[in-house]
PDB file of C-alpha atoms in Angstrom:
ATOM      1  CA  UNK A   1      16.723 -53.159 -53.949  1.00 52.00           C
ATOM      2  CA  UNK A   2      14.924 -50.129 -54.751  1.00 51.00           C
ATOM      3  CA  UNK A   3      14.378 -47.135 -52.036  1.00 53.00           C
ATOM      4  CA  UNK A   4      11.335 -46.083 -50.841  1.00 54.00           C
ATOM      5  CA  UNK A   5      10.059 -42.717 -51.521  1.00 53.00           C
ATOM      6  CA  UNK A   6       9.571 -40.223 -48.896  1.00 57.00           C
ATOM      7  CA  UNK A   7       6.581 -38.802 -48.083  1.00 66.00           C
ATOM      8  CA  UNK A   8       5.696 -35.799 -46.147  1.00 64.00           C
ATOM      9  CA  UNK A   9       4.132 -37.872 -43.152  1.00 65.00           C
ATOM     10  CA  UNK A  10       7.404 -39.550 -42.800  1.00 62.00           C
ATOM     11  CA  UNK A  11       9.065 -36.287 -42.977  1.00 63.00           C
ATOM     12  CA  UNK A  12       6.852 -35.134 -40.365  1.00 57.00           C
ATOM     13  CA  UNK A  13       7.366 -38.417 -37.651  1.00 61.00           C
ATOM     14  CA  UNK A  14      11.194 -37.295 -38.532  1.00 59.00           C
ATOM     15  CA  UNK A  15      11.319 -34.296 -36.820  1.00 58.00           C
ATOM     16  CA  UNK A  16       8.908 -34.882 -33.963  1.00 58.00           C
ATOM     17  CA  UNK A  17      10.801 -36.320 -31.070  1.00 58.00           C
ATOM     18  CA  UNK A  18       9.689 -39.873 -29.883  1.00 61.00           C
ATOM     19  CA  UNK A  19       8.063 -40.513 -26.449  1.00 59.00           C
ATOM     20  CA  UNK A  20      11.123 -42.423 -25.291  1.00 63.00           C
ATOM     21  CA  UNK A  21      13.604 -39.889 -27.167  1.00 64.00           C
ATOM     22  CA  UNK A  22      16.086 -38.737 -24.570  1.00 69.00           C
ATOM     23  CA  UNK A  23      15.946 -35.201 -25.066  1.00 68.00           C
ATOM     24  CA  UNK A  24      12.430 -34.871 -25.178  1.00 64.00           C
ATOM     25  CA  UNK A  25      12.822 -36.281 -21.425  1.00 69.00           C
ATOM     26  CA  UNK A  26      15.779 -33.935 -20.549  1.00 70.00           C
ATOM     27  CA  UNK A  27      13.208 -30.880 -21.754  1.00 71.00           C
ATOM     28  CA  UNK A  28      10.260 -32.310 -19.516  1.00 68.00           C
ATOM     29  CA  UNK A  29      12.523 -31.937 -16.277  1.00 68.00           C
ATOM     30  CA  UNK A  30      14.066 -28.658 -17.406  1.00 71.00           C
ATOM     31  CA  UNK A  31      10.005 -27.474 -18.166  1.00 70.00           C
ATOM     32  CA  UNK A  32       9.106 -28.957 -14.816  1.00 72.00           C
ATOM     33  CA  UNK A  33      11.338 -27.140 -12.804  1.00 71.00           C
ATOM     34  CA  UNK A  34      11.260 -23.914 -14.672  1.00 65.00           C
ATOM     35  CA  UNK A  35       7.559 -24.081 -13.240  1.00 63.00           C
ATOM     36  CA  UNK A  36       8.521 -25.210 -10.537  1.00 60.00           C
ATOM     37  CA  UNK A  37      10.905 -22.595  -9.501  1.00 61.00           C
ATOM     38  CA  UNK A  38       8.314 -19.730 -11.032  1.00 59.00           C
ATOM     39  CA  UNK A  39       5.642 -21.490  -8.671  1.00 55.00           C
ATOM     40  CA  UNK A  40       7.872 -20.780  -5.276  1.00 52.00           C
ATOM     41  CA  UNK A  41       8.596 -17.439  -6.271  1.00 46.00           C
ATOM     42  CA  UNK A  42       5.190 -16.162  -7.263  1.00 44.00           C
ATOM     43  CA  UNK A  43       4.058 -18.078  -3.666  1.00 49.00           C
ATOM     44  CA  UNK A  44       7.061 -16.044  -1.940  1.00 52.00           C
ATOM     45  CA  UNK A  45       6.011 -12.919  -3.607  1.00 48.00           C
ATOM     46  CA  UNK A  46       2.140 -13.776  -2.300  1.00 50.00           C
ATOM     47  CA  UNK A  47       3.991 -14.142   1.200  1.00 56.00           C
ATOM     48  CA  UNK A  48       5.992 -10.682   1.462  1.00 58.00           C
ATOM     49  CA  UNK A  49       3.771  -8.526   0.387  1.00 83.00           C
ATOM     50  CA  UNK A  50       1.659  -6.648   2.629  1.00 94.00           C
ATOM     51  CA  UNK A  51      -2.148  -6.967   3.867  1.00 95.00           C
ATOM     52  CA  UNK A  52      -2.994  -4.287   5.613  1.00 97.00           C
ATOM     53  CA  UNK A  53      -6.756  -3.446   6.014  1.00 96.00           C
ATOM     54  CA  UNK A  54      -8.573  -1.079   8.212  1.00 95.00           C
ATOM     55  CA  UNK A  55      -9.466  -2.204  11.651  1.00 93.00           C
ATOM     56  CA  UNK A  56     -12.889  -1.479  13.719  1.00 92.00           C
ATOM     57  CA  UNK A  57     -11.768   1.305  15.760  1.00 93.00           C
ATOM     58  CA  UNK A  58     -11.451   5.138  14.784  1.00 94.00           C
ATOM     59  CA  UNK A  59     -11.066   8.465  16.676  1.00 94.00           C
ATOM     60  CA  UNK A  60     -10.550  12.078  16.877  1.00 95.00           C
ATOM     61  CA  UNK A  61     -11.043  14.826  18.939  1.00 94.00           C
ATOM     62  CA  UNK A  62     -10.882  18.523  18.455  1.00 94.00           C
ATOM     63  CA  UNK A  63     -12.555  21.964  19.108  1.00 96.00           C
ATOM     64  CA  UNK A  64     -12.896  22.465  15.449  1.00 97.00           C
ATOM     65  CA  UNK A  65     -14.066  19.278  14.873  1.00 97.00           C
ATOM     66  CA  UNK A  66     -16.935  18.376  12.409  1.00 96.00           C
ATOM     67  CA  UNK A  67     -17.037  14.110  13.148  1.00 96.00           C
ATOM     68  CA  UNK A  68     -19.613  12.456  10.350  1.00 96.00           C
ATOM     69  CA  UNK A  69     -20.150   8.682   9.280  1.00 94.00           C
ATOM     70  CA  UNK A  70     -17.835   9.830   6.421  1.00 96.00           C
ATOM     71  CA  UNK A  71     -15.266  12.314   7.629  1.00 97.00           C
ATOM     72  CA  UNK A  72     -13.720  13.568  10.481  1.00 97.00           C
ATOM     73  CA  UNK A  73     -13.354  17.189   9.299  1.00 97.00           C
ATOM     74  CA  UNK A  74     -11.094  20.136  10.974  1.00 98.00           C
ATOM     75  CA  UNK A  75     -10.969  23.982  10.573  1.00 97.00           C
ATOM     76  CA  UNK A  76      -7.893  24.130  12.292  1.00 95.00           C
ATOM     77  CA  UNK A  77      -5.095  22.379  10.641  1.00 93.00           C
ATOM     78  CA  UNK A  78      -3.237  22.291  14.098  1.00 93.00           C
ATOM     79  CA  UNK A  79      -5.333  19.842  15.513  1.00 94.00           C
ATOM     80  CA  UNK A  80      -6.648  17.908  12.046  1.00 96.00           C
ATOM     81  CA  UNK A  81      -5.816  13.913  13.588  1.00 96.00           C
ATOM     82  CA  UNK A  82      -7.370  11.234  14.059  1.00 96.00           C
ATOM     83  CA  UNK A  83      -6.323   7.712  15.235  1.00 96.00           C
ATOM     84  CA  UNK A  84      -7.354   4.194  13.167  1.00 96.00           C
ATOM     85  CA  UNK A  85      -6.888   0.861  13.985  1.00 95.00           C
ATOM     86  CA  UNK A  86      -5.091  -1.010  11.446  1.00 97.00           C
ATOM     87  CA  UNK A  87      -5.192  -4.786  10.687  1.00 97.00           C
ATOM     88  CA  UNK A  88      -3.138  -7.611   9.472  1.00 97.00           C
ATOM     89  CA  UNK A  89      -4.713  -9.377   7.287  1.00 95.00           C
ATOM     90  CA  UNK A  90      -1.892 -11.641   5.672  1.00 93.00           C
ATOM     91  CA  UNK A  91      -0.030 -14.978   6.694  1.00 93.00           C
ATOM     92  CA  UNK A  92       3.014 -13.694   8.128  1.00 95.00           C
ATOM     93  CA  UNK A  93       3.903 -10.920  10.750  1.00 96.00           C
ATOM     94  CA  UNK A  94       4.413  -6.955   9.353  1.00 97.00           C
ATOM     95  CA  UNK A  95       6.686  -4.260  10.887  1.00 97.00           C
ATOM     96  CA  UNK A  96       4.714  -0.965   9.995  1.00 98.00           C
ATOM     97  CA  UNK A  97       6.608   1.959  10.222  1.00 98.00           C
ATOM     98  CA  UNK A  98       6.438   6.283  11.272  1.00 97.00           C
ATOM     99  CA  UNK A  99       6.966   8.337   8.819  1.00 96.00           C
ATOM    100  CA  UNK A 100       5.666  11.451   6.336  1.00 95.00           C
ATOM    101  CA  UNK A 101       3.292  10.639   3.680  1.00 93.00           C
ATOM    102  CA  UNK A 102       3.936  11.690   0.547  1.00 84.00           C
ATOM    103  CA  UNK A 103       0.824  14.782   0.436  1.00 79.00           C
ATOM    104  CA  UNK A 104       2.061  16.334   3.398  1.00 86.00           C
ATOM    105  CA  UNK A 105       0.919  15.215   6.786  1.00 93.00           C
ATOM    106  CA  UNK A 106       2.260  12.377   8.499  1.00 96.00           C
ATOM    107  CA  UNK A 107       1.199   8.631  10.156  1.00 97.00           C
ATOM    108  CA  UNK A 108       2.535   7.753  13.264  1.00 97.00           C
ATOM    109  CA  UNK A 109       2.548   4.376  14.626  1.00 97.00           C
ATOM    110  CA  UNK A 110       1.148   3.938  18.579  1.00 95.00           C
ATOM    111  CA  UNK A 111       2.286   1.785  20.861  1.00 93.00           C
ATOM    112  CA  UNK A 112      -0.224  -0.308  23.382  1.00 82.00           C
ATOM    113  CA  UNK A 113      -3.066  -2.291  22.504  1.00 79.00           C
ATOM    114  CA  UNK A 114      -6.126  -1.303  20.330  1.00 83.00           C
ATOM    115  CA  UNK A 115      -9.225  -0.686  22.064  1.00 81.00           C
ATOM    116  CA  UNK A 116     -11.488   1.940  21.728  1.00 72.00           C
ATOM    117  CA  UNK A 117     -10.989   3.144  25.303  1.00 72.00           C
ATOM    118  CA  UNK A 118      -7.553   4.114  24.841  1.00 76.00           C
ATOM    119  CA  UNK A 119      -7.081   4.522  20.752  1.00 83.00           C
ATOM    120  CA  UNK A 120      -6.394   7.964  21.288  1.00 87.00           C
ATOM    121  CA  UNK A 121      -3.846   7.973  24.147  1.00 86.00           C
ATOM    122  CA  UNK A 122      -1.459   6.275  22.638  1.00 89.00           C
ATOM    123  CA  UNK A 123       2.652   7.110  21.987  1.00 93.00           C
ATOM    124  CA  UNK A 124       4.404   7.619  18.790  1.00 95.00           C
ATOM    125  CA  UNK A 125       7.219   4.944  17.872  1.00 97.00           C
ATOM    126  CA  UNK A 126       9.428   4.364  15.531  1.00 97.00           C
ATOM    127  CA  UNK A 127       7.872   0.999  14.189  1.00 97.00           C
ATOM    128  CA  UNK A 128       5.378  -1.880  15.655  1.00 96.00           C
ATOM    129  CA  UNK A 129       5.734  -5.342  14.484  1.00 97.00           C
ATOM    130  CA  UNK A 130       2.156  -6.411  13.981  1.00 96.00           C
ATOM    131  CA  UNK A 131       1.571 -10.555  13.991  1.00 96.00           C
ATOM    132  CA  UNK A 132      -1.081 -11.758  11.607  1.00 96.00           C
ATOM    133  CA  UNK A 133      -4.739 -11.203  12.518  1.00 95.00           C
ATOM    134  CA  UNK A 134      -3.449  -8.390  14.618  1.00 95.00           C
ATOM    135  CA  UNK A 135      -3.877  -4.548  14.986  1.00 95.00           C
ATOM    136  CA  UNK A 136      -2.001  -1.629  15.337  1.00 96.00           C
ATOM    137  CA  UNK A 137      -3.288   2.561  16.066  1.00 95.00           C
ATOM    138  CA  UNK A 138      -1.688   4.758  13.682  1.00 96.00           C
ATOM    139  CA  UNK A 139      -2.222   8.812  14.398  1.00 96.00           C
ATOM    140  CA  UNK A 140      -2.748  10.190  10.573  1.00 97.00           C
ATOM    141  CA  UNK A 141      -2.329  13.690  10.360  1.00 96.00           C
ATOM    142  CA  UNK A 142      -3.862  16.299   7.947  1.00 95.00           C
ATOM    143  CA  UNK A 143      -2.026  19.604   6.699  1.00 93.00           C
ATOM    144  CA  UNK A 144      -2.435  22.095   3.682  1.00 92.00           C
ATOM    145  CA  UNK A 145      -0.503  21.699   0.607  1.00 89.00           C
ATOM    146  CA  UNK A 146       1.932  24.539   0.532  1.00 85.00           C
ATOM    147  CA  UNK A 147       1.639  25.159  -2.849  1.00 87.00           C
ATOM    148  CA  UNK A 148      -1.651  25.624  -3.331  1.00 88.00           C
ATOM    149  CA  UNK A 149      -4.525  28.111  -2.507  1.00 91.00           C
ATOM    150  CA  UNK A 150      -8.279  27.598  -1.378  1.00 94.00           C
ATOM    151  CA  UNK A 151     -11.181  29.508  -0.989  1.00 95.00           C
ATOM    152  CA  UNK A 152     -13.377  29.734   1.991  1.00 95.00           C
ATOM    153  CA  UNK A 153     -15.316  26.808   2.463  1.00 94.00           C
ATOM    154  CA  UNK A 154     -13.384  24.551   0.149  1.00 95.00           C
ATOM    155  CA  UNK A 155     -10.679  21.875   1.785  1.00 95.00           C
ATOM    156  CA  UNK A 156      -8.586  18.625   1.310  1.00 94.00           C
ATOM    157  CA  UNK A 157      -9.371  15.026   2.359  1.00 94.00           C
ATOM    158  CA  UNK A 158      -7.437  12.246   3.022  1.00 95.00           C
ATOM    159  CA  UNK A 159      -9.319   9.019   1.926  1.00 96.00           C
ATOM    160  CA  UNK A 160      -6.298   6.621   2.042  1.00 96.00           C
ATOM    161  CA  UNK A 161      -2.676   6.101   3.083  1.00 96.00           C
ATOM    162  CA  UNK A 162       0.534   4.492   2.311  1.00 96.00           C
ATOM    163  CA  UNK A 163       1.741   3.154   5.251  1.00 97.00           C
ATOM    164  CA  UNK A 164       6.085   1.917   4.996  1.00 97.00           C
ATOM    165  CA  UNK A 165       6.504  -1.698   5.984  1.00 97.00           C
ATOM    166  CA  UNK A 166       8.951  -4.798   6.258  1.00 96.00           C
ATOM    167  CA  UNK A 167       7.795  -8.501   5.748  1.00 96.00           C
ATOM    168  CA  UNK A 168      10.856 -10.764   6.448  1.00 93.00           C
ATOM    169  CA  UNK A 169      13.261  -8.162   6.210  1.00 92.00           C
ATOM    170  CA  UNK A 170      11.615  -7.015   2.711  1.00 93.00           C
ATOM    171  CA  UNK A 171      11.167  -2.967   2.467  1.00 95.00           C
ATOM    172  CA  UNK A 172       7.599  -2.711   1.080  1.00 94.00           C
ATOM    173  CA  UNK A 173       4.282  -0.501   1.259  1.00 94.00           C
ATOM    174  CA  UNK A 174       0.760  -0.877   1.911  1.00 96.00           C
ATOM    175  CA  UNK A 175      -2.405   1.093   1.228  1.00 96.00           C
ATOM    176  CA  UNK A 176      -4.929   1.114   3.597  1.00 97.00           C
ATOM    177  CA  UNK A 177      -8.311   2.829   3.557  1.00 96.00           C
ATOM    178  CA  UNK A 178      -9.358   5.555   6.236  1.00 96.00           C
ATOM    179  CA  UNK A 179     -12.828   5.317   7.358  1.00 93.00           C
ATOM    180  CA  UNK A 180     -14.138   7.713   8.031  1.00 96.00           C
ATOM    181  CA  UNK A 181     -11.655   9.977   5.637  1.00 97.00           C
ATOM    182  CA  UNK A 182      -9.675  12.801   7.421  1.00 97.00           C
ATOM    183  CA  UNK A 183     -10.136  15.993   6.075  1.00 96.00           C
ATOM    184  CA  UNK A 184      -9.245  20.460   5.808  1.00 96.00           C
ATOM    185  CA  UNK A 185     -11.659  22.846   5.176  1.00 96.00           C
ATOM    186  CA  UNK A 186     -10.959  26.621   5.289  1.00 96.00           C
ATOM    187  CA  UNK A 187     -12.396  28.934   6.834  1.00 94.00           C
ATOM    188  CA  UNK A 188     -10.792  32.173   5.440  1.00 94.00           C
ATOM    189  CA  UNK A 189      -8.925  31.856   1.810  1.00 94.00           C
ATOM    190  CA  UNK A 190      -5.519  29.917   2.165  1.00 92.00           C
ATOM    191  CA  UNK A 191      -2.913  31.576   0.594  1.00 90.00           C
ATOM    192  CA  UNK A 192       0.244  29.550  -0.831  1.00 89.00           C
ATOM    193  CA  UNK A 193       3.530  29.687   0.762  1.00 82.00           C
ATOM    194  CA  UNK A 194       5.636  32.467  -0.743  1.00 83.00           C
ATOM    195  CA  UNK A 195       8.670  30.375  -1.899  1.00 81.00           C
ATOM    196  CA  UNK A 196       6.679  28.373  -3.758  1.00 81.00           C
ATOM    197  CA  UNK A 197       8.137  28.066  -7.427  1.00 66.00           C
ATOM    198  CA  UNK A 198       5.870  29.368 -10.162  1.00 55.00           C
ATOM    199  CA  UNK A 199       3.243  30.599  -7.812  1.00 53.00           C
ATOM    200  CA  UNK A 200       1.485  34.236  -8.448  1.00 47.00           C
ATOM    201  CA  UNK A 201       1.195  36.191  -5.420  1.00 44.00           C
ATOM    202  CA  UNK A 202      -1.017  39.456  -5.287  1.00 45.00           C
ATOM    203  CA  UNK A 203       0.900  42.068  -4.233  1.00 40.00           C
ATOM    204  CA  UNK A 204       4.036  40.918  -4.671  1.00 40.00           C
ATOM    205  CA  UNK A 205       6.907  43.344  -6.044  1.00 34.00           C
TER     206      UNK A 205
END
């Protein structure tokens, strides 16, 4: 009895697993619920993080006060505020917290409802947990960076903020837009503060 040569196509059908081969099976499930697995945590991911968006409602007030379709500008950085409603857009409900922003300046979250009747009365808290499709006021504030100098005329603008937040007991963050922006301009030059590393100031000794 003489044995038949092998060819390279029977080679081939060697090393490629059959349909009912066992392990080929075992690596379906284990593919299935890799994908599985990567599919609930990509969905919890979607969940947690943060939707905020900006709301309907804006105000400010001030004697310095130059209000515009695209800024609420200040002279005096004492009063430069203003108060914007801020919506949940996402599925699930969003503590948003008080605190300093990064650039100097600060956003407060209000307590009470959002209207535009009483926007700008509202009380600084710690935190508001906002359900989904709802609103919250937060009181963004406007101040000059301390190491920096500007000439008459010139300023700073806030056109955005990152606001501190918790979605089911995740620590997280959220941008939101400010419409209209919230802005500085000087009057007289701005001089940087004096203990301000690396800074040049005229007359010093």
């Amino acid at each position: 009895m003489s044995a038949q040569p092998t060819t390279a196509s029977a080679r081939w059908r060697a090393l490629v697993p059959r349909p009912d081969d066992p392990g080929l099976a075992r690596l379906a499930v284990r593919l299935g619920i890799v994908a599985l697995v990567l599919s609930v945590v990509v969905l919890a991911v979607a969940l947690v993080r943060p939707r905020l968006e900006p709301g309907p409602a804006s105000g400010a007030v001030g004697s310095t006060l130059d209000a515009t379709a695209d800024a609420y500008t200040f002279t005096d950085p004492d009063e430069a505020a203003a108060v914007y409603s801020v919506r949940n857009a996402g599925l699930l409900p969003v503590t948003v917290h008080s605190g300093p922003l990064d650039d100097g300046g600060a956003a407060d979250v209000l307590d009470g409802a959002v209207t535009d009747a009483d926007l700008l009365t509202g009380v600084a808290v710690p935190s508001r947990t906002v359900p989904a499709g709802g609103e919250v006021a937060v009181r963004v504030t406007v101040e000059w960076p301390r190491c920096a100098a500007f000439a008459a005329g010139s300023g700073v603008e806030r056109a955005e903020i990152a606001l501190a937040t918790t979605v089911l007991g995740v620590p997280g963050s959220a941008v939101v837009q400010l419409s209209p922006a919230l802005g500085l301009r000087a009057t007289t030059p701005v001089e940087p503060a004096h203990d301000c590393d690396g800074v040049l100031h005229v007359g010093d000794g």
